[in-house]
Coordinates of C-alpha atoms and ligand atoms in Angstrom, one line a residue:
X1 CA 0.0 0.0 0.0
X2 CA 1.5 3.3 -1.0
X3 CA -0.2 5.7 1.3
X4 CA -2.3 5.6 4.4
X5 CA -5.5 7.1 3.2
X6 CA -7.5 6.0 6.2
X7 CA -6.1 8.5 8.6
X8 CA -7.5 11.4 6.6
X9 CA -4.9 13.6 8.2
X10 CA -2.0 15.3 6.6
X11 CA 0.7 16.0 9.1
X12 CA 2.2 19.5 9.4
X13 CA 5.7 18.0 8.8
X14 CA 4.6 16.7 5.4
X15 CA 3.5 20.1 4.3
X16 CA 6.7 21.7 5.6
X17 CA 8.8 19.1 3.9
X18 CA 7.1 19.8 0.6
X19 CA 7.6 23.5 1.0
X20 CA 11.3 23.0 1.6
X21 CA 11.7 20.8 -1.5
X22 CA 10.0 23.3 -3.7
X23 CA 12.1 26.2 -2.5
X24 CA 15.3 24.1 -2.9
X25 CA 14.9 24.2 -6.6
X26 CA 15.0 21.0 -8.7
X27 CA 14.7 17.6 -7.1
X28 CA 18.0 16.5 -8.4
X29 CA 19.7 19.4 -6.8
X30 CA 18.0 18.9 -3.5
X31 CA 19.0 15.2 -3.5
X32 CA 22.6 15.9 -3.8
X33 CA 22.6 17.3 -0.3
X34 CA 21.7 14.5 2.0
X35 CA 21.9 16.5 5.3
X36 CA 18.5 16.2 6.8
X37 CA 16.8 19.2 8.2
X38 CA 15.3 18.1 11.5
X39 CA 11.7 19.3 11.8
X40 CA 11.2 19.9 15.5
X41 CA 7.6 20.8 14.9
X42 CA 7.0 17.2 14.1
X43 CA 8.0 15.9 17.5
X44 CA 5.2 13.5 18.3
X45 CA 3.0 13.3 21.3
X46 CA 2.8 9.5 21.7
X47 CA -0.1 8.7 24.0
X48 CA 0.1 4.9 24.1
X49 CA -2.1 2.6 26.1
X50 CA -0.5 1.7 29.5
X51 CA 0.7 -1.9 29.6
X52 CA 1.9 -3.7 32.7
X53 CA 4.5 -6.4 32.2
X54 CA 6.1 -7.6 29.0
X55 CA 4.5 -7.4 25.6
X56 CA 5.4 -7.9 21.9
X57 CA 7.5 -10.9 23.0
X58 CA 9.2 -12.7 20.2
X59 CA 12.0 -15.2 19.8
X60 CA 14.2 -14.6 16.8
X61 CA 16.4 -17.1 15.0
X62 CA 19.9 -17.0 16.3
X63 CA 23.2 -16.7 14.5
X64 CA 23.2 -20.5 14.3
X65 CA 21.1 -23.4 15.7
X66 CA 22.8 -23.1 19.2
X67 CA 21.4 -19.5 19.7
X68 CA 18.0 -17.9 20.1
X69 CA 17.5 -14.1 20.1
X70 CA 14.7 -12.8 22.3
X71 CA 13.1 -9.4 22.1
X72 CA 10.3 -7.8 24.2
X73 CA 8.8 -4.5 25.1
X74 CA 8.1 -3.0 28.5
X75 CA 6.9 0.3 29.7
X76 CA 8.9 0.0 32.9
X77 CA 12.6 0.8 33.3
X78 CA 14.5 -1.8 35.2
X79 CA 16.6 -4.9 35.1
X80 CA 14.7 -7.1 32.7
X81 CA 15.6 -10.7 32.5
X82 CA 15.0 -14.0 30.7
X83 CA 14.9 -17.3 32.4
X84 CA 15.4 -20.4 30.2
X85 CA 15.9 -24.1 30.7
X86 CA 15.6 -27.3 28.6
X87 CA 11.9 -28.2 28.7
X88 CA 12.8 -31.7 29.8
X89 CA 14.2 -30.3 33.1
X90 CA 11.1 -28.4 34.0
X91 CA 9.0 -29.5 36.9
X92 CA 5.6 -28.4 35.9
X93 CA 5.8 -24.6 35.8
X94 CA 8.9 -24.5 37.9
X95 CA 12.3 -23.8 36.4
X96 CA 15.2 -26.1 37.7
X97 CA 18.1 -24.6 39.7
X98 CA 20.2 -25.1 36.6
X99 CA 18.0 -22.7 34.5
X100 CA 19.9 -19.8 32.9
X101 CA 18.9 -16.3 34.0
X102 CA 20.2 -13.6 31.8
X103 CA 19.8 -9.8 32.0
X104 CA 18.6 -8.1 28.8
X105 CA 20.0 -5.1 27.2
X106 CA 17.4 -2.4 27.6
X107 CA 16.9 0.7 25.3
X108 CA 14.4 3.5 25.4
X109 CA 12.3 3.3 22.3
X110 CA 11.9 6.2 19.9
X111 CA 9.8 6.6 16.8
X112 CA 9.4 9.1 14.0
X113 CA 5.9 9.9 12.7
X114 CA 4.7 11.3 9.5
X115 CA 7.7 10.9 7.2
X116 CA 7.1 12.2 3.7
X117 CA 8.6 10.3 0.8
X118 CA 6.7 11.5 -2.2
X119 CA 9.6 12.1 -4.4
X120 CA 10.4 10.3 -7.6
X121 CA 13.9 9.2 -8.5
X122 CA 15.1 10.8 -11.7
X123 CA 16.5 8.5 -14.4
X124 CA 20.0 8.7 -15.5
X125 CA 21.1 8.6 -19.2
X126 CA 20.3 4.9 -19.4
X127 CA 16.8 5.4 -18.2
X128 CA 17.6 3.9 -14.8
X129 CA 17.2 5.8 -11.6
X130 CA 20.4 7.3 -10.3
X131 CA 21.3 5.9 -7.0
X132 CA 24.7 7.5 -6.4
X133 CA 23.3 10.4 -4.3
X134 CA 20.3 8.8 -3.1
X135 CA 20.4 5.5 -1.2
X136 CA 17.9 5.8 1.6
X137 CA 14.3 5.9 1.0
X138 CA 13.5 8.2 3.8
X139 CA 15.6 11.1 2.7
X140 CA 13.3 13.9 1.6
X141 CA 15.2 16.9 2.6
X142 CA 13.5 17.0 5.9
X143 CA 13.5 14.6 8.8
X144 CA 10.9 14.8 11.4
X145 CA 12.4 14.5 14.8
X146 CA 12.3 11.3 16.7
X147 CA 10.5 11.2 20.0
X148 CA 10.4 8.8 23.0
X149 CA 7.4 6.6 23.0
X150 CA 7.6 5.7 26.7
X151 CA 8.5 2.1 25.9
X152 CA 11.7 0.1 26.4
X153 CA 13.1 -2.6 24.1
X154 CA 14.7 -5.5 25.8
X155 CA 17.0 -7.8 23.9
X156 CA 18.6 -11.0 25.2
X157 CA 20.8 -13.3 23.1
X158 CA 21.0 -16.7 24.6
X159 CA 24.0 -18.8 23.3
X160 CA 25.3 -22.3 24.0
X161 CA 22.0 -24.0 23.5
X162 CA 21.7 -27.5 21.9
X163 CA 20.5 -27.7 18.3
X164 CA 17.1 -29.3 17.7
X165 CA 16.2 -29.1 21.4
X166 CA 13.1 -27.8 23.2
X167 CA 13.4 -25.0 25.8
X168 CA 11.1 -23.3 28.2
X169 CA 11.4 -19.6 28.9
X170 CA 9.9 -16.6 30.6
X171 CA 10.8 -12.9 30.5
X172 CA 10.4 -10.2 33.2
X173 CA 9.6 -6.5 33.0
X174 CA 12.1 -5.5 35.7
X175 CA 9.3 -4.9 38.2
X176 CA 8.7 -8.4 39.3
X177 CA 6.3 -9.4 36.6
X178 CA 7.2 -12.5 34.7
X179 CA 5.5 -13.5 31.5
X180 CA 3.8 -16.9 31.1
X181 CA 6.2 -19.8 30.3
X182 CA 6.6 -20.4 26.6
X183 CA 8.3 -23.3 24.8
X184 CA 10.5 -23.0 21.7
X185 CA 12.8 -25.3 19.8
X186 CA 16.2 -24.5 18.5
X187 CA 16.8 -25.0 14.8
X188 CA 18.5 -28.0 13.3
X189 CA 22.2 -28.1 12.3
X190 CA 21.5 -30.6 9.5
X191 CA 18.4 -29.6 7.5
X192 CA 16.0 -26.7 7.9
X193 CA 12.3 -26.2 7.1
X194 CA 10.5 -22.9 7.3
X195 CA 7.3 -21.2 6.3
X196 CA 7.7 -17.9 4.3
X197 CA 5.1 -15.3 3.9
X198 CA 4.7 -12.2 1.7
X199 CA 3.7 -9.0 3.5
X200 CA 1.4 -9.7 6.5
X201 CA 0.9 -5.9 6.5
X202 CA -1.4 -5.9 9.5
X203 CA -3.6 -2.8 9.1
X204 CA -3.8 -2.7 5.3
X205 CA -7.3 -4.3 5.1
X206 CA -7.6 -3.3 1.5
X207 CA -10.5 -5.2 -0.1
X208 CA -10.4 -3.3 -3.3
X209 CA -8.5 -5.9 -5.4
X210 CA -11.1 -8.5 -5.6
X211 CA -10.4 -10.3 -2.3
X212 CA -14.0 -11.1 -2.0
X213 CA -13.9 -13.3 -5.1
X214 CA -12.8 -16.4 -3.3
X215 CA -12.0 -15.4 0.2
X216 CA -14.8 -16.7 2.5
X217 CA -14.3 -13.7 4.8
X218 CA -15.4 -11.5 1.9
X219 CA -12.4 -9.4 1.9
X220 CA -10.7 -7.6 4.8
X221 CA -12.6 -4.6 6.1
X222 CA -10.8 -3.9 9.3
X223 CA -7.5 -4.4 11.1
X224 CA -9.3 -7.2 13.0
X225 CA -9.7 -9.0 9.7
X226 CA -6.0 -8.7 9.1
X227 CA -5.2 -10.0 12.6
X228 CA -7.5 -12.9 12.1
X229 CA -5.9 -13.7 8.7
X230 CA -2.5 -13.7 10.3
X231 CA -3.7 -16.0 13.1
X232 CA -5.3 -18.3 10.6
X233 CA -2.1 -18.5 8.6
X234 CA 0.0 -19.3 11.7
X235 CA -2.5 -21.9 12.7
X236 CA -2.1 -23.5 9.3
X237 CA 1.6 -23.5 8.9
X238 CA 2.3 -24.7 12.5
X239 CA 0.5 -27.9 11.4
X240 CA 3.7 -28.7 9.5
X241 CA 5.4 -31.0 12.0
X242 CA 9.0 -30.2 10.9
X243 CA 8.6 -26.4 10.8
X244 CA 11.7 -24.8 12.3
X245 CA 11.0 -21.1 11.9
X246 CA 8.8 -18.4 10.4
X247 CA 10.1 -16.0 7.7
X248 CA 8.2 -12.8 7.0
X249 CA 9.2 -10.8 3.9
X250 CA 8.8 -7.3 5.4
X251 CA 5.8 -5.0 5.8
X252 CA 4.7 -6.8 9.0
X253 CA 2.7 -3.7 9.8
X254 CA 1.0 -1.1 7.6
X255 CA 0.5 2.3 9.1
X256 CA 2.5 5.1 7.4
X257 CA 2.0 7.9 9.8
X258 CA 0.9 7.1 13.3
X259 CA 1.5 4.8 16.2
X260 CA -2.1 5.5 17.2
X261 CA -4.4 6.7 14.4
X262 CA -6.2 9.9 15.2
X263 CA -9.2 8.6 13.4
X264 CA -9.2 5.2 15.0
X265 CA -7.8 4.8 18.5
X266 CA -7.6 1.0 18.2
X267 CA -5.4 1.1 15.1
X268 CA -2.0 2.4 14.1
X269 CA 1.5 0.9 14.1
X270 CA 1.5 0.3 17.8
X271 CA -1.6 -1.9 17.6
X272 CA -0.4 -3.5 14.4
X273 CA 2.8 -4.7 16.1
X274 CA 0.7 -6.0 19.0
X275 CA -1.5 -7.9 16.5
X276 CA 1.5 -9.2 14.6
X277 CA 3.1 -10.6 17.7
X278 CA -0.1 -11.8 19.4
X279 CA -2.8 -12.2 16.8
X280 CA -4.6 -14.8 18.8
X281 CA -5.6 -14.7 22.5
X282 CA -5.2 -18.5 23.0
X283 CA -2.1 -19.4 21.0
X284 CA 1.4 -18.1 21.3
X285 CA 2.7 -18.7 17.8
X286 CA 5.3 -16.0 17.8
X287 CA 6.5 -16.8 21.3
X288 CA 6.8 -20.5 20.5
X289 CA 8.5 -20.5 17.0
X290 CA 11.6 -18.6 16.0
X291 CA 10.9 -15.7 13.7
X292 CA 13.0 -14.0 11.1
X293 CA 11.6 -10.7 9.9
X294 CA 13.0 -7.6 8.2
X295 CA 12.0 -4.1 7.2
X296 CA 9.7 -3.2 4.4
X297 CA 8.8 0.2 3.2
X298 CA 5.9 0.3 5.6
X299 CA 7.8 -0.9 8.7
X300 CA 10.3 1.8 7.8
X301 CA 7.7 4.6 7.9
X302 CA 7.9 5.0 11.6
X303 CA 11.6 5.5 11.5
X304 CA 13.7 3.8 14.2
X305 CA 10.6 2.2 15.7
X306 CA 11.0 -1.0 13.5
X307 CA 14.4 -1.9 14.8
X308 CA 13.4 -2.0 18.4
X309 CA 11.0 -4.8 17.8
X310 CA 13.4 -7.5 16.7
X311 CA 16.7 -9.0 18.0
X312 CA 18.5 -9.9 14.8
X313 CA 21.8 -11.9 14.7
X314 CA 24.9 -10.4 13.2
X315 CA 23.1 -7.2 12.4
X316 CA 25.4 -4.8 10.7
X317 CA 25.5 -1.1 10.3
X318 CA 26.0 -1.9 6.6
X319 CA 22.7 -1.7 4.8
X320 CA 21.1 0.5 7.4
X321 CA 19.2 3.6 6.6
X322 CA 19.8 6.8 8.6
X323 CA 18.0 5.3 11.6
X324 CA 20.9 2.9 12.1
X325 CA 19.1 0.0 13.7
X326 CA 17.8 -1.6 10.5
X327 CA 21.0 -3.0 8.8
X328 CA 21.6 -6.2 7.0
X329 CA 21.9 -9.4 9.1
X330 CA 22.7 -13.1 8.5
X331 CA 22.2 -16.4 10.2
X332 CA 22.7 -20.1 9.4
X333 CA 20.4 -23.0 9.8
X334 CA 20.9 -26.5 8.6
X335 CA 23.2 -26.4 5.6
X336 CA 22.2 -22.8 4.6
X337 CA 23.4 -19.3 5.0
X338 CA 20.5 -16.7 5.1
X339 CA 21.5 -13.2 4.1
X340 CA 18.9 -10.6 5.0
X341 CA 19.2 -7.3 3.1
X342 CA 17.5 -4.0 3.8
X343 CA 16.1 -2.8 0.5
X344 CA 15.1 0.6 2.0
X345 CA 18.7 1.3 1.4
X346 CA 18.9 0.4 -2.2
X347 CA 22.4 1.3 -3.1
X348 CA 24.8 -1.6 -3.7
X349 CA 28.0 -0.7 -1.9
X350 CA 26.9 -1.5 1.6
X351 CA 25.2 -4.7 0.6
X352 CA 28.2 -5.8 -1.4
X353 CA 30.4 -5.4 1.6
X354 CA 28.0 -7.0 3.9
X355 CA 27.6 -10.1 1.7
X356 CA 31.3 -10.4 1.4
X357 CA 31.6 -10.5 5.2
X358 CA 28.7 -13.0 5.6
X359 CA 30.0 -15.3 2.9
X360 CA 33.6 -15.3 4.3
X361 CA 32.3 -16.0 7.8
X362 CA 30.5 -19.1 6.5
X363 CA 32.7 -20.9 4.0
X364 CA 31.3 -24.3 4.5
X365 CA 27.6 -23.8 3.8
X366 CA 26.0 -25.8 1.0
X367 CA 23.4 -23.1 0.1
X368 CA 23.1 -19.3 0.1
X369 CA 19.8 -17.6 0.3
X370 CA 19.2 -13.8 0.1
X371 CA 16.0 -12.1 1.1
X372 CA 14.8 -8.6 0.9
X373 CA 11.5 -6.7 0.6
X374 CA 11.2 -4.6 -2.6
X375 CA 11.3 -7.4 -5.2
X376 CA 13.7 -7.2 -8.1
X377 CA 11.6 -9.4 -10.4
X378 CA 8.1 -8.3 -9.7
X379 CA 5.0 -8.7 -11.8
X380 CA 2.2 -6.7 -10.3
X381 CA 1.8 -3.1 -9.3
X382 CA 5.5 -2.6 -8.8
X383 CA 6.7 -4.2 -11.9
X384 CA 7.7 -0.9 -13.5
X385 CA 8.2 1.2 -10.4
X386 CA 11.3 3.1 -9.8
X387 CA 10.5 5.7 -7.1
X388 CA 11.9 6.4 -3.7
X389 CA 10.1 3.6 -1.9
X390 CA 9.6 1.3 -4.8
X391 CA 13.0 1.2 -6.4
X392 CA 12.2 -1.9 -8.3
X393 CA 14.0 -1.2 -11.6
X394 CA 17.1 0.1 -9.8
X395 CA 17.2 -3.1 -7.7
X396 CA 16.5 -5.3 -10.8
X397 CA 19.4 -3.6 -12.6
X398 CA 21.9 -3.8 -9.8
X399 CA 21.3 -6.3 -7.0
X400 CA 21.3 -9.5 -9.2
X401 CA 24.9 -8.7 -9.9
X402 CA 25.6 -9.2 -6.2
X403 CA 23.7 -12.5 -6.3
X404 CA 25.9 -13.7 -9.2
X405 CA 29.0 -12.5 -7.5
X406 CA 28.4 -14.4 -4.3
X407 CA 26.8 -17.4 -5.8
X408 CA 23.4 -17.0 -4.2
X409 CA 21.1 -20.0 -5.0
X410 CA 17.7 -18.6 -4.0
X411 CA 16.2 -15.2 -3.4
X412 CA 13.0 -14.6 -1.5
X413 CA 11.2 -11.3 -1.6
X414 CA 7.9 -9.6 -0.8
X415 CA 6.2 -6.2 -1.6
X416 CA 4.3 -7.0 -4.7
X417 CA 1.6 -9.2 -3.2
X418 CA 1.6 -11.5 -6.3
X419 CA 3.4 -14.8 -6.5
X420 CA 6.2 -15.1 -9.0
X421 CA 8.9 -17.7 -9.7
X422 CA 11.5 -16.7 -12.2
X423 CA 13.7 -18.8 -14.4
X424 CA 17.2 -19.4 -13.2
X425 CA 18.8 -16.0 -13.8
X426 CA 22.4 -15.1 -14.5
X427 CA 23.9 -11.8 -15.5
X428 CA 20.4 -10.3 -15.6
X429 CA 19.4 -13.0 -18.2
X430 CA 17.1 -15.9 -18.2
X431 CA 18.9 -19.2 -18.4
X432 CA 17.8 -21.5 -21.2
X433 CA 16.6 -24.7 -19.6
X434 CA 17.9 -26.9 -22.4
X435 CA 21.4 -25.4 -23.0
X436 CA 21.9 -24.1 -19.4
X437 CA 23.3 -20.9 -20.8
X438 CA 22.0 -17.4 -20.4
X439 CA 19.7 -16.1 -23.1
X440 CA 21.3 -13.0 -24.4
X441 CA 19.4 -10.7 -26.7
X442 CA 21.8 -10.0 -29.5
X443 CA 20.4 -6.5 -30.3
X444 CA 19.9 -5.7 -26.7
X445 CA 19.6 -2.0 -26.4
X446 CA 18.0 -2.2 -23.0
X447 CA 19.8 -0.9 -20.0
X448 CA 18.5 -3.9 -18.1
X449 CA 20.2 -6.8 -19.9
X450 CA 18.1 -9.7 -20.8
X451 CA 15.0 -8.8 -18.9
X452 CA 13.7 -7.1 -22.0
X453 CA 14.3 -10.3 -24.0
X454 CA 10.8 -11.5 -24.8
X455 CA 12.3 -14.4 -26.7
X456 CA 13.5 -15.7 -23.3
X457 CA 10.1 -16.0 -21.9
X458 CA 9.2 -19.5 -20.8
X459 CA 5.8 -20.8 -19.9
X460 CA 5.4 -22.8 -16.8
X461 CA 5.3 -26.1 -18.7
X462 CA 8.4 -25.2 -20.7
X463 CA 10.6 -24.7 -17.8
X464 CA 11.4 -27.6 -15.5
X465 CA 10.1 -27.6 -12.0
X466 CA 13.1 -29.6 -10.9
X467 CA 16.7 -28.8 -11.9
X468 CA 20.1 -30.3 -11.1
X469 CA 23.2 -28.2 -10.6
X470 CA 21.7 -25.2 -12.3
X471 CA 23.6 -22.0 -13.1
X472 CA 22.5 -18.8 -11.5
X473 CA 19.8 -17.8 -9.0
X474 CA 16.0 -18.4 -8.8
X475 CA 14.0 -15.5 -7.5
X476 CA 10.6 -15.8 -5.8
X477 CA 8.2 -13.0 -4.9
X478 CA 5.6 -14.1 -2.3
X479 CA 2.0 -13.1 -2.2
X480 CA 0.1 -12.0 0.9
X481 CA 0.3 -14.3 3.9
X482 CA -2.7 -12.7 5.6
X483 CA -5.0 -11.6 2.8
X484 CA -4.7 -8.0 3.9
X485 CA -3.9 -6.7 0.4
X486 CA -3.4 -8.1 -3.1
X487 CA -2.2 -6.6 -6.4
X488 CA -3.1 -7.4 -9.9
X489 CA -0.8 -8.4 -12.8
X490 CA 0.8 -5.3 -14.3
X491 CA 0.4 -5.4 -18.1
X492 CA 0.6 -1.7 -18.6
X493 CA 3.3 0.8 -19.1
X494 CA 6.0 2.0 -16.9
X495 CA 4.8 4.4 -14.3
X496 CA 7.9 6.4 -13.9
X497 CA 10.4 6.2 -16.7
X498 CA 8.4 5.0 -19.7
X499 CA 8.3 1.7 -21.5
X500 CA 6.2 -1.4 -21.0
X501 CA 6.0 -3.8 -18.1
X502 CA 8.4 -6.7 -18.5
X503 CA 7.6 -10.3 -17.5
X504 CA 10.2 -12.1 -19.5
X505 CA 11.9 -13.4 -16.3
X506 CA 8.8 -15.0 -15.0
X507 CA 8.1 -18.8 -15.3
X508 CA 5.2 -18.9 -12.8
X509 CA 2.9 -16.1 -11.9
X510 CA -0.2 -16.4 -9.7
X511 CA -2.8 -14.3 -8.0
X512 CA -5.6 -16.1 -6.3
X513 CA -6.9 -13.4 -4.0
X514 CA -6.5 -15.8 -1.1
X515 CA -3.7 -16.0 1.5
X516 CA -0.7 -18.1 0.5
X517 CA 2.6 -19.2 1.9
X518 CA 5.7 -21.1 0.8
X519 CA 7.1 -24.1 2.7
X520 CA 10.8 -24.4 2.1
X521 CA 13.2 -27.2 3.0
X522 CA 17.0 -27.4 2.6
X523 CA 19.0 -30.5 3.0
X524 CA 22.6 -31.0 2.1
X525 CA 21.6 -31.8 -1.5
X526 CA 18.2 -30.4 -2.1
X527 CA 16.2 -27.2 -2.0
X528 CA 12.4 -27.6 -2.2
X529 CA 9.8 -24.9 -2.2
X530 CA 6.1 -25.6 -2.3
X531 CA 3.7 -22.7 -2.4
X532 CA 0.2 -23.2 -1.2
X533 CA -3.0 -21.1 -1.1
X534 CA -5.7 -21.7 1.5
X535 CA -9.2 -20.7 2.4
X536 CA -9.8 -23.0 5.4
X537 CA -6.4 -23.2 7.0
X538 CA -6.1 -27.0 7.3
X539 CA -3.1 -28.7 5.8
X540 CA -5.0 -31.4 3.9
X541 CA -7.2 -28.8 2.2
X542 CA -4.6 -26.3 1.1
X543 CA -4.0 -26.0 -2.7
X544 CA -0.5 -26.4 -4.2
X545 CA 0.2 -23.4 -6.4
X546 CA 3.8 -24.2 -7.4
X547 CA 6.7 -26.5 -6.6
X548 CA 10.3 -26.1 -7.5
X549 CA 13.3 -28.2 -6.6
X550 CA 17.0 -27.7 -7.0
X551 CA 19.4 -30.7 -6.5
X552 CA 23.1 -30.5 -6.1
X553 CA 25.1 -33.6 -6.9
X554 CA 28.5 -32.2 -6.0
Ligands
LIG601 FE1 6.0 -3.1 0.6

């Protein structure tokens, strides 16, 4: 969703920012100076509901299967702690004397409201948006000041755990209040299975794209519908007995402007985070299963607020935006290295350096996976986008070179709310499934090599669903995991730099207007992804949309 139209309120800071940009002359001149002007008039007055005890509790994947990374919020300042022990050593609800008690790192939470990002990137001589001066999607010549929300983020990284083992834990708020006891399993060192979702985007509740067609809920009409959709999806995927963790492709929350919406005191990003972490009053999905999540353009819209919600392993300053707490991170599970990139910073230098570090730190992995939000090979609304928060063409033209450079096998993305599987891609070109070589357009005048080669378009049945030792990288864009918003196939013209939408990279495209997810498994020798849609959230009734397997024989 591009703008929050539901609030019906235009913030003062937005108007001021627009005025500054106009007076600064041309957009390109203004972009060359990336010193933000802090708009003190935009200091927010966060009047959040009072909460006693810990909330927004989540357990993140660790750096490897012997680690878990916990994160929770409190509204009390104090020595917050986690208590954790192997579940097998618990005596009912009593922790054994051998339980680990560890003090969390506590940080006062800040957020930034009402960030304006209406600008459009200007194309360079090749028709591609210039990124050299402009690598952070929140820069707009004016930066509303951050303000304290009255909350504290508590992070505890627990190491030295046993892989594939079940643990019980509880967290405290520093005032003597301990959470209920939750149970979570560490990941496996041998193989790994996870459920991946496109944008949950709690709070979007956009039913304008035909969601009512086949969704028994009749389309989402409130944030409660989004919350229920998320709960239903978690109920479904946790029926997979070998599920190790949950992977959300960014845009966990929707609101662009407010922690609490002026027009709806029960909605806004504050509530949307609550619903994302606890969509269900009787289940503790997010407390009981490790989660990996990252920033989308919507999460990013409340400034540094996003980064306080997650404890991410090996998080770097590389790839961060100006907020600093949203950089790239990596982790390993089973035979696989997962590299998480922040596409809100869409330059390449930071990500190149980060990938180099991550790959060098993990020389023995069998598979490399990269994930980010704003999809490179996108087929719906954002197929032709190249503006400040949707730098799709820029990413399509630059990031795949990094995937080639570091030998990434699989890329998972979100943002376009439309499922796409590409061909194997190398050098920006589709790989011919028969010859195994990239399809290179001989008279290619495109600035985006290969992706304009309509001769290289393969139908689903023409491209194998199972490949052995392929060259290049396969890219997936995942559709909505909650049903909060869907986009239609883009068959029109480019909305920012001219030209037609390009789908030559796509082998499978799907929009069913019902929630979907991908179940992914890596073993030493195989990668398997199966993508399912669902309307009744039981495993034996879900529908297989697509399946793809890569085998490695050496
Ligand atoms: Fe998005």
